[in-house]
């Protein structure tokens, strides 16, 4: 019986030691992910606090100022309120922001920047033939090509003759007919030219 009791005690002691080691390893891993503030004794800082109750967005997120009274490690400090002598418990530097201007909490140092959304302007706000920035697949066997870029052609509405050269009134995908633009024949690809031959658009002056 005594041997079993001693064995259980030994198992418990080993479990406690292993739990402490695991906790230290996890803390060390988390500390490596953060960029600790470079603080000195006597520096003024603000401490992140838990905001509860209604109107969370309107409540301040930080309390203080506090004075750094002791630096326990690169990631742990002891603070004291500026107007009081009471010390706080050890605080992780990820919960502390320096009182220096233009400083930010170290907890935010590793946040990823949000991607910038690219806004595509409607066709009517682009130039008629140049500056087409996106590639698209030709539609209904008819597409237009300029400077190695493509954009969709919905239909050819009309044709006219200007300076011994034919121009075609082209309506693009996603645009109303009133936003159609005139395009010269040599700027149409073979599929568009064949479409004109098979189904000639009406001639206008």
PDB file of C-alpha atoms in Angstrom:
ATOM      1  CA  UNK A   1       0.000   0.000   0.000  1.00  0.00           C
ATOM      2  CA  UNK A   2       2.773   2.427   0.918  1.00  0.00           C
ATOM      3  CA  UNK A   3       4.531   1.677  -2.353  1.00  0.00           C
ATOM      4  CA  UNK A   4       1.389   2.545  -4.321  1.00  0.00           C
ATOM      5  CA  UNK A   5       0.985   5.817  -2.398  1.00  0.00           C
ATOM      6  CA  UNK A   6       4.607   6.742  -3.072  1.00  0.00           C
ATOM      7  CA  UNK A   7       4.146   5.859  -6.735  1.00  0.00           C
ATOM      8  CA  UNK A   8       1.052   8.095  -7.007  1.00  0.00           C
ATOM      9  CA  UNK A   9       2.915  10.972  -5.372  1.00  0.00           C
ATOM     10  CA  UNK A  10       5.775  10.571  -7.832  1.00  0.00           C
ATOM     11  CA  UNK A  11       3.344  10.545 -10.770  1.00  0.00           C
ATOM     12  CA  UNK A  12       1.645  13.710  -9.497  1.00  0.00           C
ATOM     13  CA  UNK A  13       4.974  15.484  -9.047  1.00  0.00           C
ATOM     14  CA  UNK A  14       6.054  14.530 -12.567  1.00  0.00           C
ATOM     15  CA  UNK A  15       2.706  15.724 -13.950  1.00  0.00           C
ATOM     16  CA  UNK A  16       3.105  19.102 -12.229  1.00  0.00           C
ATOM     17  CA  UNK A  17       6.661  19.495 -13.547  1.00  0.00           C
ATOM     18  CA  UNK A  18       5.611  18.557 -17.086  1.00  0.00           C
ATOM     19  CA  UNK A  19       2.676  20.981 -16.964  1.00  0.00           C
ATOM     20  CA  UNK A  20       4.990  23.797 -15.868  1.00  0.00           C
ATOM     21  CA  UNK A  21       7.476  22.984 -18.642  1.00  0.00           C
ATOM     22  CA  UNK A  22       4.695  22.911 -21.233  1.00  0.00           C
ATOM     23  CA  UNK A  23       3.378  26.244 -19.986  1.00  0.00           C
ATOM     24  CA  UNK A  24       6.830  27.810 -20.248  1.00  0.00           C
ATOM     25  CA  UNK A  25       7.309  26.464 -23.780  1.00  0.00           C
ATOM     26  CA  UNK A  26       3.939  27.877 -24.880  1.00  0.00           C
ATOM     27  CA  UNK A  27       4.739  31.255 -23.331  1.00  0.00           C
ATOM     28  CA  UNK A  28       8.096  31.328 -25.091  1.00  0.00           C
ATOM     29  CA  UNK A  29       6.467  30.558 -28.432  1.00  0.00           C
ATOM     30  CA  UNK A  30       3.949  33.355 -27.986  1.00  0.00           C
ATOM     31  CA  UNK A  31       6.683  35.774 -26.919  1.00  0.00           C
ATOM     32  CA  UNK A  32       8.606  35.067 -30.127  1.00  0.00           C
ATOM     33  CA  UNK A  33       5.550  36.123 -32.155  1.00  0.00           C
ATOM     34  CA  UNK A  34       5.354  39.557 -30.509  1.00  0.00           C
ATOM     35  CA  UNK A  35       7.539  42.627 -30.824  1.00  0.00           C
ATOM     36  CA  UNK A  36       8.045  43.781 -27.233  1.00  0.00           C
ATOM     37  CA  UNK A  37       8.259  47.464 -26.421  1.00  0.00           C
ATOM     38  CA  UNK A  38      11.673  48.759 -25.475  1.00  0.00           C
ATOM     39  CA  UNK A  39      10.899  50.215 -22.066  1.00  0.00           C
ATOM     40  CA  UNK A  40      13.034  51.682 -19.320  1.00  0.00           C
ATOM     41  CA  UNK A  41      12.317  52.124 -15.633  1.00  0.00           C
ATOM     42  CA  UNK A  42      10.451  55.397 -15.152  1.00  0.00           C
ATOM     43  CA  UNK A  43       8.756  55.370 -18.564  1.00  0.00           C
ATOM     44  CA  UNK A  44       5.071  56.272 -18.699  1.00  0.00           C
ATOM     45  CA  UNK A  45       2.757  53.735 -20.341  1.00  0.00           C
ATOM     46  CA  UNK A  46      -0.941  52.937 -20.746  1.00  0.00           C
ATOM     47  CA  UNK A  47      -2.378  49.484 -20.108  1.00  0.00           C
ATOM     48  CA  UNK A  48      -4.999  47.690 -22.195  1.00  0.00           C
ATOM     49  CA  UNK A  49      -8.140  47.045 -20.177  1.00  0.00           C
ATOM     50  CA  UNK A  50     -11.164  44.819 -20.668  1.00  0.00           C
ATOM     51  CA  UNK A  51     -14.115  46.913 -21.798  1.00  0.00           C
ATOM     52  CA  UNK A  52     -17.501  45.632 -20.595  1.00  0.00           C
ATOM     53  CA  UNK A  53     -21.060  46.875 -20.522  1.00  0.00           C
ATOM     54  CA  UNK A  54     -23.042  48.942 -23.033  1.00  0.00           C
ATOM     55  CA  UNK A  55     -21.300  51.414 -25.311  1.00  0.00           C
ATOM     56  CA  UNK A  56     -18.065  49.432 -25.606  1.00  0.00           C
ATOM     57  CA  UNK A  57     -17.014  51.321 -28.711  1.00  0.00           C
ATOM     58  CA  UNK A  58     -17.256  54.646 -26.890  1.00  0.00           C
ATOM     59  CA  UNK A  59     -15.306  53.572 -23.811  1.00  0.00           C
ATOM     60  CA  UNK A  60     -11.518  54.065 -23.630  1.00  0.00           C
ATOM     61  CA  UNK A  61      -9.510  50.921 -24.333  1.00  0.00           C
ATOM     62  CA  UNK A  62      -6.541  51.894 -22.166  1.00  0.00           C
ATOM     63  CA  UNK A  63      -6.164  52.947 -18.545  1.00  0.00           C
ATOM     64  CA  UNK A  64      -3.392  54.955 -16.974  1.00  0.00           C
ATOM     65  CA  UNK A  65      -0.915  56.452 -17.177  1.00  0.00           C
ATOM     66  CA  UNK A  66       1.331  54.034 -15.291  1.00  0.00           C
ATOM     67  CA  UNK A  67       5.019  54.208 -14.444  1.00  0.00           C
ATOM     68  CA  UNK A  68       7.362  51.314 -15.237  1.00  0.00           C
ATOM     69  CA  UNK A  69       8.892  50.366 -11.884  1.00  0.00           C
ATOM     70  CA  UNK A  70      10.505  47.006 -12.639  1.00  0.00           C
ATOM     71  CA  UNK A  71      11.437  45.090 -15.795  1.00  0.00           C
ATOM     72  CA  UNK A  72      11.174  41.366 -15.076  1.00  0.00           C
ATOM     73  CA  UNK A  73      12.008  40.181 -18.611  1.00  0.00           C
ATOM     74  CA  UNK A  74      11.840  41.490 -22.185  1.00  0.00           C
ATOM     75  CA  UNK A  75       8.128  40.607 -22.111  1.00  0.00           C
ATOM     76  CA  UNK A  76       7.087  41.246 -18.486  1.00  0.00           C
ATOM     77  CA  UNK A  77       7.052  44.492 -16.507  1.00  0.00           C
ATOM     78  CA  UNK A  78       5.685  45.757 -13.209  1.00  0.00           C
ATOM     79  CA  UNK A  79       3.789  49.032 -13.228  1.00  0.00           C
ATOM     80  CA  UNK A  80       2.668  51.618 -10.701  1.00  0.00           C
ATOM     81  CA  UNK A  81      -0.094  54.155 -11.104  1.00  0.00           C
ATOM     82  CA  UNK A  82       1.283  57.632 -11.621  1.00  0.00           C
ATOM     83  CA  UNK A  83      -0.473  59.143  -8.590  1.00  0.00           C
ATOM     84  CA  UNK A  84      -0.428  56.073  -6.338  1.00  0.00           C
ATOM     85  CA  UNK A  85       2.187  53.820  -4.788  1.00  0.00           C
ATOM     86  CA  UNK A  86       0.359  50.548  -5.382  1.00  0.00           C
ATOM     87  CA  UNK A  87       2.084  48.198  -7.809  1.00  0.00           C
ATOM     88  CA  UNK A  88       0.238  46.128 -10.391  1.00  0.00           C
ATOM     89  CA  UNK A  89       0.853  42.474 -11.066  1.00  0.00           C
ATOM     90  CA  UNK A  90       3.374  41.632 -13.751  1.00  0.00           C
ATOM     91  CA  UNK A  91       2.015  42.721 -17.138  1.00  0.00           C
ATOM     92  CA  UNK A  92       2.896  41.384 -20.567  1.00  0.00           C
ATOM     93  CA  UNK A  93       4.264  44.054 -22.898  1.00  0.00           C
ATOM     94  CA  UNK A  94       1.655  43.122 -25.526  1.00  0.00           C
ATOM     95  CA  UNK A  95      -0.945  44.726 -23.210  1.00  0.00           C
ATOM     96  CA  UNK A  96       1.044  47.939 -22.797  1.00  0.00           C
ATOM     97  CA  UNK A  97       1.444  50.967 -25.049  1.00  0.00           C
ATOM     98  CA  UNK A  98       4.086  53.622 -24.582  1.00  0.00           C
ATOM     99  CA  UNK A  99       3.154  57.199 -23.692  1.00  0.00           C
ATOM    100  CA  UNK A 100       5.497  58.396 -26.436  1.00  0.00           C
ATOM    101  CA  UNK A 101       3.741  60.067 -29.407  1.00  0.00           C
ATOM    102  CA  UNK A 102       3.098  58.025 -32.564  1.00  0.00           C
ATOM    103  CA  UNK A 103       3.520  54.762 -30.678  1.00  0.00           C
ATOM    104  CA  UNK A 104       1.175  51.801 -30.985  1.00  0.00           C
ATOM    105  CA  UNK A 105       0.577  48.724 -28.820  1.00  0.00           C
ATOM    106  CA  UNK A 106       2.938  45.889 -29.629  1.00  0.00           C
ATOM    107  CA  UNK A 107      -0.081  43.603 -29.930  1.00  0.00           C
ATOM    108  CA  UNK A 108      -0.852  45.361 -33.211  1.00  0.00           C
ATOM    109  CA  UNK A 109       2.638  45.176 -34.663  1.00  0.00           C
ATOM    110  CA  UNK A 110       2.029  41.844 -36.370  1.00  0.00           C
ATOM    111  CA  UNK A 111      -1.396  42.605 -37.824  1.00  0.00           C
ATOM    112  CA  UNK A 112      -1.598  42.104 -41.558  1.00  0.00           C
ATOM    113  CA  UNK A 113      -2.397  45.096 -43.691  1.00  0.00           C
ATOM    114  CA  UNK A 114      -5.728  44.938 -45.437  1.00  0.00           C
ATOM    115  CA  UNK A 115      -5.572  44.421 -49.196  1.00  0.00           C
ATOM    116  CA  UNK A 116      -6.411  47.402 -51.344  1.00  0.00           C
ATOM    117  CA  UNK A 117      -9.454  46.880 -53.489  1.00  0.00           C
ATOM    118  CA  UNK A 118      -8.988  47.659 -57.167  1.00  0.00           C
ATOM    119  CA  UNK A 119     -11.981  49.551 -58.531  1.00  0.00           C
ATOM    120  CA  UNK A 120     -12.717  49.143 -62.221  1.00  0.00           C
ATOM    121  CA  UNK A 121     -14.220  52.191 -63.886  1.00  0.00           C
ATOM    122  CA  UNK A 122     -17.226  51.790 -66.206  1.00  0.00           C
ATOM    123  CA  UNK A 123     -16.433  51.659 -69.904  1.00  0.00           C
ATOM    124  CA  UNK A 124     -17.888  55.112 -70.539  1.00  0.00           C
ATOM    125  CA  UNK A 125     -15.253  56.718 -68.300  1.00  0.00           C
ATOM    126  CA  UNK A 126     -12.347  55.132 -70.143  1.00  0.00           C
ATOM    127  CA  UNK A 127     -10.747  56.368 -73.322  1.00  0.00           C
ATOM    128  CA  UNK A 128     -12.247  54.973 -76.488  1.00  0.00           C
ATOM    129  CA  UNK A 129      -9.379  52.746 -77.611  1.00  0.00           C
ATOM    130  CA  UNK A 130      -6.360  52.979 -75.275  1.00  0.00           C
ATOM    131  CA  UNK A 131      -6.113  52.364 -71.487  1.00  0.00           C
ATOM    132  CA  UNK A 132      -8.093  49.119 -71.279  1.00  0.00           C
ATOM    133  CA  UNK A 133      -6.535  47.491 -68.249  1.00  0.00           C
ATOM    134  CA  UNK A 134      -8.307  44.144 -67.922  1.00  0.00           C
ATOM    135  CA  UNK A 135      -8.321  41.125 -70.240  1.00  0.00           C
ATOM    136  CA  UNK A 136     -11.628  39.487 -71.108  1.00  0.00           C
ATOM    137  CA  UNK A 137     -12.700  36.689 -73.393  1.00  0.00           C
ATOM    138  CA  UNK A 138     -14.307  37.570 -76.716  1.00  0.00           C
ATOM    139  CA  UNK A 139     -18.094  37.275 -76.795  1.00  0.00           C
ATOM    140  CA  UNK A 140     -20.352  36.085 -79.645  1.00  0.00           C
ATOM    141  CA  UNK A 141     -17.284  35.502 -81.857  1.00  0.00           C
ATOM    142  CA  UNK A 142     -16.660  39.243 -81.871  1.00  0.00           C
ATOM    143  CA  UNK A 143     -14.035  41.087 -79.827  1.00  0.00           C
ATOM    144  CA  UNK A 144     -11.828  44.114 -80.203  1.00  0.00           C
ATOM    145  CA  UNK A 145      -8.044  44.216 -79.559  1.00  0.00           C
ATOM    146  CA  UNK A 146      -5.850  47.267 -78.870  1.00  0.00           C
ATOM    147  CA  UNK A 147      -2.323  47.254 -77.394  1.00  0.00           C
ATOM    148  CA  UNK A 148      -2.508  43.541 -76.480  1.00  0.00           C
ATOM    149  CA  UNK A 149      -5.673  44.012 -74.382  1.00  0.00           C
ATOM    150  CA  UNK A 150      -9.200  42.731 -75.001  1.00  0.00           C
ATOM    151  CA  UNK A 151     -12.654  43.858 -74.009  1.00  0.00           C
ATOM    152  CA  UNK A 152     -16.042  42.358 -74.815  1.00  0.00           C
ATOM    153  CA  UNK A 153     -18.163  43.447 -77.765  1.00  0.00           C
ATOM    154  CA  UNK A 154     -21.884  42.893 -77.407  1.00  0.00           C
ATOM    155  CA  UNK A 155     -22.925  43.955 -80.899  1.00  0.00           C
ATOM    156  CA  UNK A 156     -22.182  46.347 -83.745  1.00  0.00           C
ATOM    157  CA  UNK A 157     -25.052  48.815 -84.083  1.00  0.00           C
ATOM    158  CA  UNK A 158     -24.202  50.758 -87.240  1.00  0.00           C
ATOM    159  CA  UNK A 159     -21.517  51.717 -89.739  1.00  0.00           C
ATOM    160  CA  UNK A 160     -20.478  54.925 -91.480  1.00  0.00           C
ATOM    161  CA  UNK A 161     -17.819  56.077 -93.905  1.00  0.00           C
ATOM    162  CA  UNK A 162     -15.388  58.758 -92.804  1.00  0.00           C
ATOM    163  CA  UNK A 163     -12.335  59.837 -94.836  1.00  0.00           C
ATOM    164  CA  UNK A 164     -12.532  56.809 -97.147  1.00  0.00           C
ATOM    165  CA  UNK A 165     -12.555  54.515 -94.111  1.00  0.00           C
ATOM    166  CA  UNK A 166     -15.440  52.670 -92.485  1.00  0.00           C
ATOM    167  CA  UNK A 167     -16.185  53.133 -88.794  1.00  0.00           C
ATOM    168  CA  UNK A 168     -18.406  50.888 -86.715  1.00  0.00           C
ATOM    169  CA  UNK A 169     -20.576  51.835 -83.739  1.00  0.00           C
ATOM    170  CA  UNK A 170     -19.676  49.201 -81.125  1.00  0.00           C
ATOM    171  CA  UNK A 171     -21.695  48.442 -77.996  1.00  0.00           C
ATOM    172  CA  UNK A 172     -19.662  46.772 -75.243  1.00  0.00           C
ATOM    173  CA  UNK A 173     -20.775  44.259 -72.663  1.00  0.00           C
ATOM    174  CA  UNK A 174     -22.168  45.870 -69.519  1.00  0.00           C
ATOM    175  CA  UNK A 175     -22.805  49.218 -71.227  1.00  0.00           C
ATOM    176  CA  UNK A 176     -26.089  50.602 -72.552  1.00  0.00           C
ATOM    177  CA  UNK A 177     -26.470  51.270 -76.258  1.00  0.00           C
ATOM    178  CA  UNK A 178     -26.193  55.038 -75.751  1.00  0.00           C
ATOM    179  CA  UNK A 179     -22.592  54.535 -74.582  1.00  0.00           C
ATOM    180  CA  UNK A 180     -21.505  52.809 -77.804  1.00  0.00           C
ATOM    181  CA  UNK A 181     -18.345  54.228 -79.423  1.00  0.00           C
ATOM    182  CA  UNK A 182     -17.062  54.447 -82.991  1.00  0.00           C
ATOM    183  CA  UNK A 183     -14.220  52.085 -83.891  1.00  0.00           C
ATOM    184  CA  UNK A 184     -12.296  51.887 -87.174  1.00  0.00           C
ATOM    185  CA  UNK A 185     -12.296  48.625 -89.118  1.00  0.00           C
ATOM    186  CA  UNK A 186      -8.602  47.794 -88.783  1.00  0.00           C
ATOM    187  CA  UNK A 187      -8.975  47.709 -84.998  1.00  0.00           C
ATOM    188  CA  UNK A 188     -11.427  44.808 -85.143  1.00  0.00           C
ATOM    189  CA  UNK A 189     -10.175  41.231 -85.134  1.00  0.00           C
ATOM    190  CA  UNK A 190     -11.000  38.676 -87.803  1.00  0.00           C
ATOM    191  CA  UNK A 191     -14.004  37.295 -85.929  1.00  0.00           C
ATOM    192  CA  UNK A 192     -15.562  40.764 -85.723  1.00  0.00           C
ATOM    193  CA  UNK A 193     -14.857  41.429 -89.392  1.00  0.00           C
ATOM    194  CA  UNK A 194     -16.482  38.126 -90.371  1.00  0.00           C
ATOM    195  CA  UNK A 195     -19.498  39.042 -88.255  1.00  0.00           C
ATOM    196  CA  UNK A 196     -19.819  42.320 -90.200  1.00  0.00           C
ATOM    197  CA  UNK A 197     -19.605  40.463 -93.526  1.00  0.00           C
ATOM    198  CA  UNK A 198     -22.230  37.894 -92.543  1.00  0.00           C
ATOM    199  CA  UNK A 199     -24.574  40.426 -90.945  1.00  0.00           C
ATOM    200  CA  UNK A 200     -23.767  43.968 -92.112  1.00  0.00           C
ATOM    201  CA  UNK A 201     -24.950  46.680 -89.719  1.00  0.00           C
ATOM    202  CA  UNK A 202     -27.140  49.508 -91.073  1.00  0.00           C
ATOM    203  CA  UNK A 203     -25.363  52.428 -92.750  1.00  0.00           C
ATOM    204  CA  UNK A 204     -25.886  55.897 -91.284  1.00  0.00           C
ATOM    205  CA  UNK A 205     -24.534  59.283 -92.272  1.00  0.00           C
TER     206      UNK A 205
END
